Coordinates of C-alpha atoms in Angstrom, one line a residue:
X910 CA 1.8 -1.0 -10.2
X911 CA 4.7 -2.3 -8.4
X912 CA 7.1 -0.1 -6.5
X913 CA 10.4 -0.8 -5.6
X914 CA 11.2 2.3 -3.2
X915 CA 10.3 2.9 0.4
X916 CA 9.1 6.6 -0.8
X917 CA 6.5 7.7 -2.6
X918 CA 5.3 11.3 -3.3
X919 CA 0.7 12.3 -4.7
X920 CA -0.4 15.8 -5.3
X921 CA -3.2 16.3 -3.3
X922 CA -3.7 20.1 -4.1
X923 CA -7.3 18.8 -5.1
X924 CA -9.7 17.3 -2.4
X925 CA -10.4 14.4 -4.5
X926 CA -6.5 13.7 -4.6
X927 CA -6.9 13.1 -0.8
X928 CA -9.3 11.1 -0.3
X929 CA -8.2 8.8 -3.4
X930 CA -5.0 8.5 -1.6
X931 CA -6.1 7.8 1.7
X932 CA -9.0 5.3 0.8
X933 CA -6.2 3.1 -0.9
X934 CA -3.6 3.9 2.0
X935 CA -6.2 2.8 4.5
X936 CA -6.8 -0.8 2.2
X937 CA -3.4 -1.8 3.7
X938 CA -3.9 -1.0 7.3
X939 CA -3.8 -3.1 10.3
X940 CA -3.6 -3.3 14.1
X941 CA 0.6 -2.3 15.2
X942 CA 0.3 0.2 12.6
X943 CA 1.6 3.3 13.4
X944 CA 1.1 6.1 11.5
X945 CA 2.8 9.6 11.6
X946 CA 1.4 12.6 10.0
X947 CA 3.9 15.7 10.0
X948 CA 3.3 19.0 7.9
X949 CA 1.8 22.5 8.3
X950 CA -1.3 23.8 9.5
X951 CA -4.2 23.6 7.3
X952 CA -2.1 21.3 4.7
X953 CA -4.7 18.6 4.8
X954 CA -3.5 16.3 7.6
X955 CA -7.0 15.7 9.6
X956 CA -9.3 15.5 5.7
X957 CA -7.0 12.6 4.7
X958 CA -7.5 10.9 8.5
X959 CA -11.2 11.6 7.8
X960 CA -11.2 10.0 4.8
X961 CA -8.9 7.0 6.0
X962 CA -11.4 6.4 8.9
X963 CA -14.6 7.1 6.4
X964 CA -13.4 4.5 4.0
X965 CA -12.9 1.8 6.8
X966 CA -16.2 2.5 7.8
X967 CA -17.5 2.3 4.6
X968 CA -15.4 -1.5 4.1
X969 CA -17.0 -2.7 7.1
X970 CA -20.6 -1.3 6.7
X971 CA -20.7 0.9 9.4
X972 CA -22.4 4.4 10.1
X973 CA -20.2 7.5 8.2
X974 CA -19.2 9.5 11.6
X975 CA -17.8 12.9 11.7
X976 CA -14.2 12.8 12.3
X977 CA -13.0 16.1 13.7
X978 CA -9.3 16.7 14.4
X979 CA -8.4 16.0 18.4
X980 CA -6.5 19.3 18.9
X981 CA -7.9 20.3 22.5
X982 CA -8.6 16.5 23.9
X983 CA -5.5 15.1 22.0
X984 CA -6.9 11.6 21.4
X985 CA -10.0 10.7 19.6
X986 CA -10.4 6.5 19.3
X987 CA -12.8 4.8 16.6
X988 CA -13.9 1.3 16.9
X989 CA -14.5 -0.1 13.3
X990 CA -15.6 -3.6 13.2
X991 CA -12.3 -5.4 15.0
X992 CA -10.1 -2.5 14.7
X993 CA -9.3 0.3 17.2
X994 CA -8.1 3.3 15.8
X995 CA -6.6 5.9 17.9
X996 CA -6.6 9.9 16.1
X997 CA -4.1 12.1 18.2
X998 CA -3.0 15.3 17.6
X999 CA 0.1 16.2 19.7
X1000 CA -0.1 20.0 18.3
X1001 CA -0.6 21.3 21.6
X1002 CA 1.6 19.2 23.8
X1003 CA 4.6 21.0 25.0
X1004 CA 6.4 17.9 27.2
X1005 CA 6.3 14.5 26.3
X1006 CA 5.5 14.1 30.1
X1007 CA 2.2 14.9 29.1
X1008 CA 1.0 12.0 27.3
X1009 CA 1.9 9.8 30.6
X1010 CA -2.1 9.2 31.2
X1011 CA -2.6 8.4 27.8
X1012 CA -0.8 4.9 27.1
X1013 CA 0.0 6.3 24.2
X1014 CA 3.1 3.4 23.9
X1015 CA 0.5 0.6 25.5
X1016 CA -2.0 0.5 22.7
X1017 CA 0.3 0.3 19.8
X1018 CA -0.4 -3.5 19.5
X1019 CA -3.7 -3.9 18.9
X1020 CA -4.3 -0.5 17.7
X1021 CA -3.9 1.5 14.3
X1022 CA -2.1 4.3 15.5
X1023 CA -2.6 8.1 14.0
X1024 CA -0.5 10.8 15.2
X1025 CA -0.7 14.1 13.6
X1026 CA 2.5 16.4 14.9
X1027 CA 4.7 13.5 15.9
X1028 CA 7.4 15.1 16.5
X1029 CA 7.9 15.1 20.4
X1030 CA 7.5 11.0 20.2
X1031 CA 9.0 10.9 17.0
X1032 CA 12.3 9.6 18.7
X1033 CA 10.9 6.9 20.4
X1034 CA 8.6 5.1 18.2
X1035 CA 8.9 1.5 16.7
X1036 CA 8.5 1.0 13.5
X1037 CA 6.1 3.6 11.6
X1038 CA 5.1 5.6 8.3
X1039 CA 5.9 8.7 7.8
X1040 CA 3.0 10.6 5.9
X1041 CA 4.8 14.0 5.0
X1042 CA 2.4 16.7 4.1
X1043 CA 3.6 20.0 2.2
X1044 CA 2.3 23.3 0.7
X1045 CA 4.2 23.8 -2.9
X1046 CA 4.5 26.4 -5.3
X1047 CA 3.4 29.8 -3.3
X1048 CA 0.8 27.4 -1.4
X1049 CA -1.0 26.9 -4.6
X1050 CA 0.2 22.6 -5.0
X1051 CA 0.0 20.8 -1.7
X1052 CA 1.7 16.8 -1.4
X1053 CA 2.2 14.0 0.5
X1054 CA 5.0 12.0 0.1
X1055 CA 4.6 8.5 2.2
X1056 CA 8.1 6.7 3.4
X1057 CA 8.2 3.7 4.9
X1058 CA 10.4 0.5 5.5
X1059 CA 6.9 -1.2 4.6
X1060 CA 7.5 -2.0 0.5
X1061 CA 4.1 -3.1 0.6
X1062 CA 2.4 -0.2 1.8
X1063 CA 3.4 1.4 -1.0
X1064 CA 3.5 -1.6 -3.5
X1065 CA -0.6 -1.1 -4.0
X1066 CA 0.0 2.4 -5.5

């Protein structure tokens, strides 16, 4: 179905919903995407980066690996045939300062760049998708709505 929006909003209040979404986000992926993954805890931001990363492995014929989230090391980095992929989660970082020894802004090239709680670099990316996760209705519906300046992202959908 083609889209003509930079916006698009999935319930994912079912686990299935998730990874159906993220296996087909993940077919449009590439190396200089960066990818920023904002909501609550516990609203499914890690399961649909597990499935993402899953699914790639899965493309390429690779061994399933457990994908944790990165809370207490803040990065964790995949290699998935020719892709680098790059898992942080910023929830603990209190000053961007912080991220100095990471390259954290070197690797966006080459790299497919996941950052769960953005929002202290926020400001200072390039280019990027915004994956906005949310509880709904008494936290019984949860959603994602992608936006991007990307129509084709979303084009697939």
């Amino acid at each position: 179905m083609h889209i003509g929006t930079n916006s698009k909003k999935f319930d994912i209040s079912l686990e299935i919903n998730t990874k159906t979404v993220s296996e087909k986000f993940s077919e449009n992926l590439k190396p200089g995407n960066i990818i920023c993954l904002f909501g609550d805890l516990g609203v499914g931001k890690t399961t649909f980066v597990k499935y993402l990363i899953n699914n790639l492995q899965k493309k390429y014929q690779e061994n399933i690996s457990e994908v944790s989230s990165p809370t207490f090391n803040i990065l964790n980095e995949y290699k998935i045939k020719n892709h680098n992929i790059h898992h942080y989660d910023l929830y603990r970082v209190k000053d961007i300062r912080e991220l100095e020894n990471l390259g954290i802004y070197e690797n966006f090239d080459n790299t497919i760049t996941l950052i769960e709680w953005p929002e202290i670099i926020f400001k200072n990316l390039k280019e990027h998708i915004s994956l906005n996760f949310k509880y709904e209705n008494n936290f019984d519906k949860r959603s994602i709505t992608i936006t991007t300046s990307k129509k084709n992202i979303l084009n697939e959908f």
